[in-house]
Structure formats: C-alpha cells, structure tokens
C-alpha cells in the first residue's frame, strides 16, 4: 500500500485524474501551479487580503499541511470538485480525505467548520443588511437584550446606513426630555441614514401605552426628514413577538 505522502505526490502531479463530485461547470480549466508560495505572501503584503480569490484562500490553508509543494493546483482541484470554497469547507470530510489523503487537512477542515458554527451562534455576528423586517427580527433575536433592558423605560436604537447595513446600536432611558434630540444626534454622529427603534414590553400593551409610543413615533418621524434621516422601523417586542408601530 502506498503511503499518504506518495499518494499526495501522485495527486499533485496528476490533477486531472480525479473523479468529479461537483456536477456544475468547473471554475478552473488550467490547474498549473508553477510558482512559489512567496507569490501569495507578496500579494498579501502588497495588496492586502481583500484581493484574494477563493482558491487562493484555500491554497493558503493547504500550506499548513503541505510543506514543500505549490498548493495552487490542489486548491483549484478541490474547488472544481465541490463547486466553491464554501462547499469545500462544508464538505463531508470523508470525501475530502479520499481526495487529499491528509489527516491534518481533514482535521483543519473540521476545525474551520466548528469555528464557523460557533460564529453563527455568536451574538457578535450581525446580518449584513436589514431591508426586510424578518431580517431585522433575526438580528434582534440573536442579540436579545439582558433582562434588565426588557422594560418600557429602555429604548433600543439601531442605526443603519443607506444600504440598510448595521452601523451601531444604543440603549437609552425612555421617555426622557431629550429623547428625540439624542436619537437624531447619535444618528448624525454615526453617519446613519436609517433608524430602527425597539420597545421591549414584559406585560400586556395597554391602549394608553400604545398611544404614547405612537405619538413619540410620529414626533420623531416629523423631525428626521430635516436631517436626511428615515425612521425605517419602530417595533414593540412582547415575549419575543414583534409588532410594527408604523403599519
């Protein structure tokens, strides 16, 4: 039986012999890997990581388990096999092990999968855009406030840019004499264009309570236009159920 290193050498020298698992079109027709990994280091140092293609990111991951070979051909081959970098990372590690014959790379992929899962579960992760109410609700639920914030005296303010991307959020005491002025001031300071307000209620919403908050919402709406701002959403949250005041 051939050793893992020998099988890996054969793979690196005969890229086209691998069977195809991915049924779509292959992103790479040329799997040539002539060059040196210094090429990648120079690219990152001179231009930053944002310019890296998906196969180059995978290429650099492979560096840690393949020490003395150019990993560009294998990186491209893996993406051809699975269709994208994301599909490589999410792939069944048994399949990857059949292709690359490296326990270390399989372990690396498993670790990346674990990190990705933990990040998805983390409160630090926020959606990139809130153009729809359901996207905002997902964010609010993943970042639900602590118990001391769930009362009508605490107002949550979320600031977005013109593409509805998250900028920053604050909690403020509500109501206060300068509530509207404070909301507008922080919007300007953060270069926001969209404002989202959330009231957390730990009891039934009374008609008087609803009326007062609706009046506050109307007052804020009458002011935001002067500063090129928009109150894009104003919500009640009762027992994790969200109701829009603006509708």
CSV table of C-alpha atoms in Angstrom, one decimal:
chain,number,residue,atom,x,y,z
A,1,UNK,CA,0.0,0.0,0.0
A,2,UNK,CA,1.3,3.5,-0.9
A,3,UNK,CA,2.0,5.9,1.9
A,4,UNK,CA,-0.1,9.0,2.3
A,5,UNK,CA,2.9,11.2,1.1
A,6,UNK,CA,3.3,9.1,-2.0
A,7,UNK,CA,-0.4,9.3,-2.8
A,8,UNK,CA,-0.3,13.0,-2.3
A,9,UNK,CA,2.7,13.3,-4.6
A,10,UNK,CA,0.8,11.4,-7.3
A,11,UNK,CA,-2.2,13.7,-6.8
A,12,UNK,CA,-0.1,16.8,-7.2
A,13,UNK,CA,1.4,15.5,-10.4
A,14,UNK,CA,-1.8,14.2,-12.0
A,15,UNK,CA,-4.5,16.7,-11.1
A,16,UNK,CA,-6.8,15.7,-14.0
A,17,UNK,CA,-7.2,12.1,-12.9
A,18,UNK,CA,-9.5,12.8,-10.0
A,19,UNK,CA,-13.2,11.8,-10.3
A,20,UNK,CA,-15.7,14.7,-10.3
A,21,UNK,CA,-18.1,15.1,-7.4
A,22,UNK,CA,-19.4,18.5,-8.4
A,23,UNK,CA,-21.9,18.4,-11.3
A,24,UNK,CA,-21.7,22.1,-12.3
A,25,UNK,CA,-19.2,23.8,-14.6
A,26,UNK,CA,-15.6,23.7,-13.4
A,27,UNK,CA,-14.3,27.2,-12.4
A,28,UNK,CA,-10.7,26.3,-13.4
A,29,UNK,CA,-9.6,24.7,-16.7
A,30,UNK,CA,-5.9,25.3,-16.1
A,31,UNK,CA,-4.6,23.6,-12.9
A,32,UNK,CA,-1.0,24.6,-13.5
A,33,UNK,CA,0.7,25.5,-10.2
A,34,UNK,CA,4.1,26.8,-11.3
A,35,UNK,CA,5.4,29.3,-8.9
A,36,UNK,CA,6.2,29.6,-5.2
A,37,UNK,CA,4.2,30.3,-2.1
A,38,UNK,CA,6.2,33.5,-1.8
A,39,UNK,CA,3.9,34.7,-4.6
A,40,UNK,CA,1.0,34.6,-2.2
A,41,UNK,CA,2.9,36.3,0.6
A,42,UNK,CA,4.0,39.1,-1.7
A,43,UNK,CA,0.4,39.6,-2.9
A,44,UNK,CA,-1.0,39.9,0.6
A,45,UNK,CA,1.8,42.2,1.8
A,46,UNK,CA,1.5,44.5,-1.2
A,47,UNK,CA,-2.3,44.4,-1.8
A,48,UNK,CA,-4.0,43.1,1.4
A,49,UNK,CA,-6.2,40.0,1.9
A,50,UNK,CA,-9.3,41.5,0.3
A,51,UNK,CA,-7.9,40.8,-3.2
A,52,UNK,CA,-7.6,37.1,-2.6
A,53,UNK,CA,-9.6,34.7,-4.8
A,54,UNK,CA,-11.4,31.8,-3.1
A,55,UNK,CA,-8.8,29.3,-4.5
A,56,UNK,CA,-6.0,31.4,-3.0
A,57,UNK,CA,-7.6,31.3,0.4
A,58,UNK,CA,-7.8,27.6,0.2
A,59,UNK,CA,-4.3,27.5,-1.2
A,60,UNK,CA,-3.0,29.2,2.0
A,61,UNK,CA,-5.0,26.8,4.2
A,62,UNK,CA,-3.2,24.0,2.4
A,63,UNK,CA,0.1,25.5,3.1
A,64,UNK,CA,-0.2,24.4,6.8
A,65,UNK,CA,-0.4,20.7,5.9
A,66,UNK,CA,1.6,20.5,2.6
A,67,UNK,CA,5.0,21.9,3.4
A,68,UNK,CA,7.2,21.6,0.3
A,69,UNK,CA,4.8,21.9,-2.7
A,70,UNK,CA,2.9,24.5,-4.5
A,71,UNK,CA,-0.7,24.0,-3.3
A,72,UNK,CA,-2.4,26.1,-6.1
A,73,UNK,CA,-3.3,23.1,-8.3
A,74,UNK,CA,-4.8,21.2,-5.4
A,75,UNK,CA,-6.8,24.2,-4.2
A,76,UNK,CA,-8.2,24.7,-7.7
A,77,UNK,CA,-8.9,21.0,-8.0
A,78,UNK,CA,-10.8,20.9,-4.7
A,79,UNK,CA,-13.0,23.9,-5.8
A,80,UNK,CA,-13.6,22.1,-9.1
A,81,UNK,CA,-14.7,19.0,-7.2
A,82,UNK,CA,-17.1,20.8,-4.9
A,83,UNK,CA,-18.0,24.0,-6.8
A,84,UNK,CA,-16.9,26.7,-4.4
A,85,UNK,CA,-14.7,27.5,-1.3
A,86,UNK,CA,-17.8,27.4,0.8
A,87,UNK,CA,-18.7,23.9,-0.4
A,88,UNK,CA,-15.2,22.7,0.3
A,89,UNK,CA,-15.4,23.9,3.8
A,90,UNK,CA,-18.9,22.4,4.3
A,91,UNK,CA,-18.0,19.1,2.6
A,92,UNK,CA,-18.1,15.8,4.2
A,93,UNK,CA,-14.6,15.3,5.5
A,94,UNK,CA,-14.6,11.6,4.4
A,95,UNK,CA,-14.9,12.9,0.8
A,96,UNK,CA,-12.1,15.3,1.3
A,97,UNK,CA,-9.9,12.6,2.8
A,98,UNK,CA,-10.5,10.5,-0.3
A,99,UNK,CA,-9.1,13.4,-2.5
A,100,UNK,CA,-6.2,14.7,-0.5
A,101,UNK,CA,-5.3,11.7,1.8
A,102,UNK,CA,-4.2,14.1,4.6
A,103,UNK,CA,-5.4,13.6,8.1
A,104,UNK,CA,-4.1,17.0,9.0
A,105,UNK,CA,-6.1,18.8,6.3
A,106,UNK,CA,-9.2,16.8,7.3
A,107,UNK,CA,-8.7,17.9,10.9
A,108,UNK,CA,-8.2,21.5,9.7
A,109,UNK,CA,-11.4,21.5,7.8
A,110,UNK,CA,-13.3,20.0,10.8
A,111,UNK,CA,-11.9,22.8,12.9
A,112,UNK,CA,-12.9,25.5,10.4
A,113,UNK,CA,-16.4,24.0,10.4
A,114,UNK,CA,-16.5,24.2,14.2
A,115,UNK,CA,-15.3,27.8,14.2
A,116,UNK,CA,-17.9,28.8,11.5
A,117,UNK,CA,-20.7,27.1,13.6
A,118,UNK,CA,-19.7,28.9,16.8
A,119,UNK,CA,-19.5,32.2,14.9
A,120,UNK,CA,-23.0,31.7,13.5
A,121,UNK,CA,-24.2,31.1,17.1
A,122,UNK,CA,-22.4,34.1,18.5
A,123,UNK,CA,-24.1,37.3,19.4
A,124,UNK,CA,-21.2,39.1,17.8
A,125,UNK,CA,-22.4,38.2,14.3
A,126,UNK,CA,-25.0,40.5,12.8
A,127,UNK,CA,-26.7,40.2,9.4
A,128,UNK,CA,-25.2,42.5,6.8
A,129,UNK,CA,-28.5,44.0,5.7
A,130,UNK,CA,-31.9,44.7,7.1
A,131,UNK,CA,-34.0,45.6,4.1
A,132,UNK,CA,-36.8,43.3,5.3
A,133,UNK,CA,-38.5,43.1,8.6
A,134,UNK,CA,-37.8,39.4,9.1
A,135,UNK,CA,-34.0,40.1,8.7
A,136,UNK,CA,-34.2,42.6,11.5
A,137,UNK,CA,-36.2,40.2,13.7
A,138,UNK,CA,-33.5,37.5,13.2
A,139,UNK,CA,-30.9,40.0,14.3
A,140,UNK,CA,-32.9,41.1,17.3
A,141,UNK,CA,-33.5,37.5,18.5
A,142,UNK,CA,-29.8,36.6,18.1
A,143,UNK,CA,-28.9,39.7,20.0
A,144,UNK,CA,-31.7,39.7,22.6
A,145,UNK,CA,-31.0,42.1,25.5
A,146,UNK,CA,-30.4,41.1,29.1
A,147,UNK,CA,-33.3,41.0,31.4
A,148,UNK,CA,-32.7,44.5,32.9
A,149,UNK,CA,-33.2,46.0,29.5
A,150,UNK,CA,-36.6,44.4,28.9
A,151,UNK,CA,-38.9,47.2,30.1
A,152,UNK,CA,-40.6,50.3,28.8
A,153,UNK,CA,-38.0,52.5,30.4
A,154,UNK,CA,-35.4,51.2,28.0
A,155,UNK,CA,-35.5,52.0,24.3
A,156,UNK,CA,-33.2,50.2,21.8
A,157,UNK,CA,-32.0,52.3,18.9
A,158,UNK,CA,-30.3,50.7,15.9
A,159,UNK,CA,-28.6,52.8,13.2
A,160,UNK,CA,-28.1,51.7,9.6
A,161,UNK,CA,-26.5,53.2,6.5
A,162,UNK,CA,-28.2,53.9,3.2
A,163,UNK,CA,-27.8,50.2,2.2
A,164,UNK,CA,-29.5,49.2,5.4
A,165,UNK,CA,-26.3,47.8,6.8
A,166,UNK,CA,-25.7,47.8,10.6
A,167,UNK,CA,-23.6,50.6,12.0
A,168,UNK,CA,-24.2,50.8,15.7
A,169,UNK,CA,-26.8,50.4,18.4
A,170,UNK,CA,-27.6,52.0,21.8
A,171,UNK,CA,-30.0,51.6,24.7
A,172,UNK,CA,-31.4,54.8,26.2
A,173,UNK,CA,-33.7,55.7,29.0
A,174,UNK,CA,-37.3,56.3,27.7
A,175,UNK,CA,-39.0,58.6,27.9
A,176,UNK,CA,-36.7,61.4,28.6
A,177,UNK,CA,-36.8,65.2,27.9
A,178,UNK,CA,-34.3,65.0,25.1
A,179,UNK,CA,-35.2,61.5,23.6
A,180,UNK,CA,-35.8,62.8,20.1
A,181,UNK,CA,-32.8,65.1,20.1
A,182,UNK,CA,-30.5,62.3,21.4
A,183,UNK,CA,-31.7,59.9,18.8
A,184,UNK,CA,-31.0,62.4,16.0
A,185,UNK,CA,-27.7,63.5,17.4
A,186,UNK,CA,-26.3,59.9,17.6
A,187,UNK,CA,-27.6,59.2,14.0
A,188,UNK,CA,-25.6,62.2,12.7
A,189,UNK,CA,-22.5,61.3,14.7
A,190,UNK,CA,-22.6,57.7,13.2
A,191,UNK,CA,-23.3,58.8,9.6
A,192,UNK,CA,-26.5,56.9,9.7
A,193,UNK,CA,-29.4,57.3,7.3
A,194,UNK,CA,-31.9,54.8,8.8
A,195,UNK,CA,-33.2,54.4,12.3
A,196,UNK,CA,-34.8,51.4,14.0
A,197,UNK,CA,-36.5,51.7,17.4
A,198,UNK,CA,-37.5,48.7,19.6
A,199,UNK,CA,-39.5,48.9,22.8
A,200,UNK,CA,-39.4,45.8,25.0
A,201,UNK,CA,-42.5,45.1,27.0
A,202,UNK,CA,-42.8,42.5,29.7
A,203,UNK,CA,-46.5,42.9,30.1
A,204,UNK,CA,-49.6,43.4,28.1
A,205,UNK,CA,-49.6,46.6,25.9
A,206,UNK,CA,-52.3,48.9,27.2
A,207,UNK,CA,-54.1,51.3,24.9
A,208,UNK,CA,-52.6,54.3,26.8
A,209,UNK,CA,-49.1,52.8,26.4
A,210,UNK,CA,-49.6,52.2,22.7
A,211,UNK,CA,-50.9,55.7,22.2
A,212,UNK,CA,-48.0,57.4,23.9
A,213,UNK,CA,-45.4,55.5,21.9
A,214,UNK,CA,-47.3,56.1,18.7
A,215,UNK,CA,-47.2,59.8,19.4
A,216,UNK,CA,-43.5,59.6,20.1
A,217,UNK,CA,-43.0,57.8,16.8
A,218,UNK,CA,-45.0,60.5,14.9
A,219,UNK,CA,-42.9,63.2,16.6
A,220,UNK,CA,-39.7,61.6,15.6
A,221,UNK,CA,-40.9,61.0,12.0
A,222,UNK,CA,-41.7,64.7,11.7
A,223,UNK,CA,-38.1,65.6,12.6
A,224,UNK,CA,-36.0,63.0,10.8
A,225,UNK,CA,-36.6,64.4,7.3
A,226,UNK,CA,-34.8,67.7,8.2
A,227,UNK,CA,-31.6,65.7,8.7
A,228,UNK,CA,-31.9,63.4,5.7
A,229,UNK,CA,-32.8,60.5,8.0
A,230,UNK,CA,-35.6,57.9,7.9
A,231,UNK,CA,-37.4,56.0,10.7
A,232,UNK,CA,-37.4,52.7,8.8
A,233,UNK,CA,-39.0,50.6,11.6
A,234,UNK,CA,-40.4,51.1,15.1
A,235,UNK,CA,-41.3,47.9,17.0
A,236,UNK,CA,-42.9,46.5,20.1
A,237,UNK,CA,-41.4,43.3,21.4
A,238,UNK,CA,-43.7,41.3,23.7
A,239,UNK,CA,-42.5,37.8,24.7
A,240,UNK,CA,-40.3,37.6,21.6
A,241,UNK,CA,-43.2,38.6,19.3
A,242,UNK,CA,-42.6,41.7,17.2
A,243,UNK,CA,-45.2,44.2,16.2
A,244,UNK,CA,-44.6,47.2,14.0
A,245,UNK,CA,-46.0,50.5,15.1
A,246,UNK,CA,-45.6,52.0,11.6
A,247,UNK,CA,-48.1,49.6,10.0
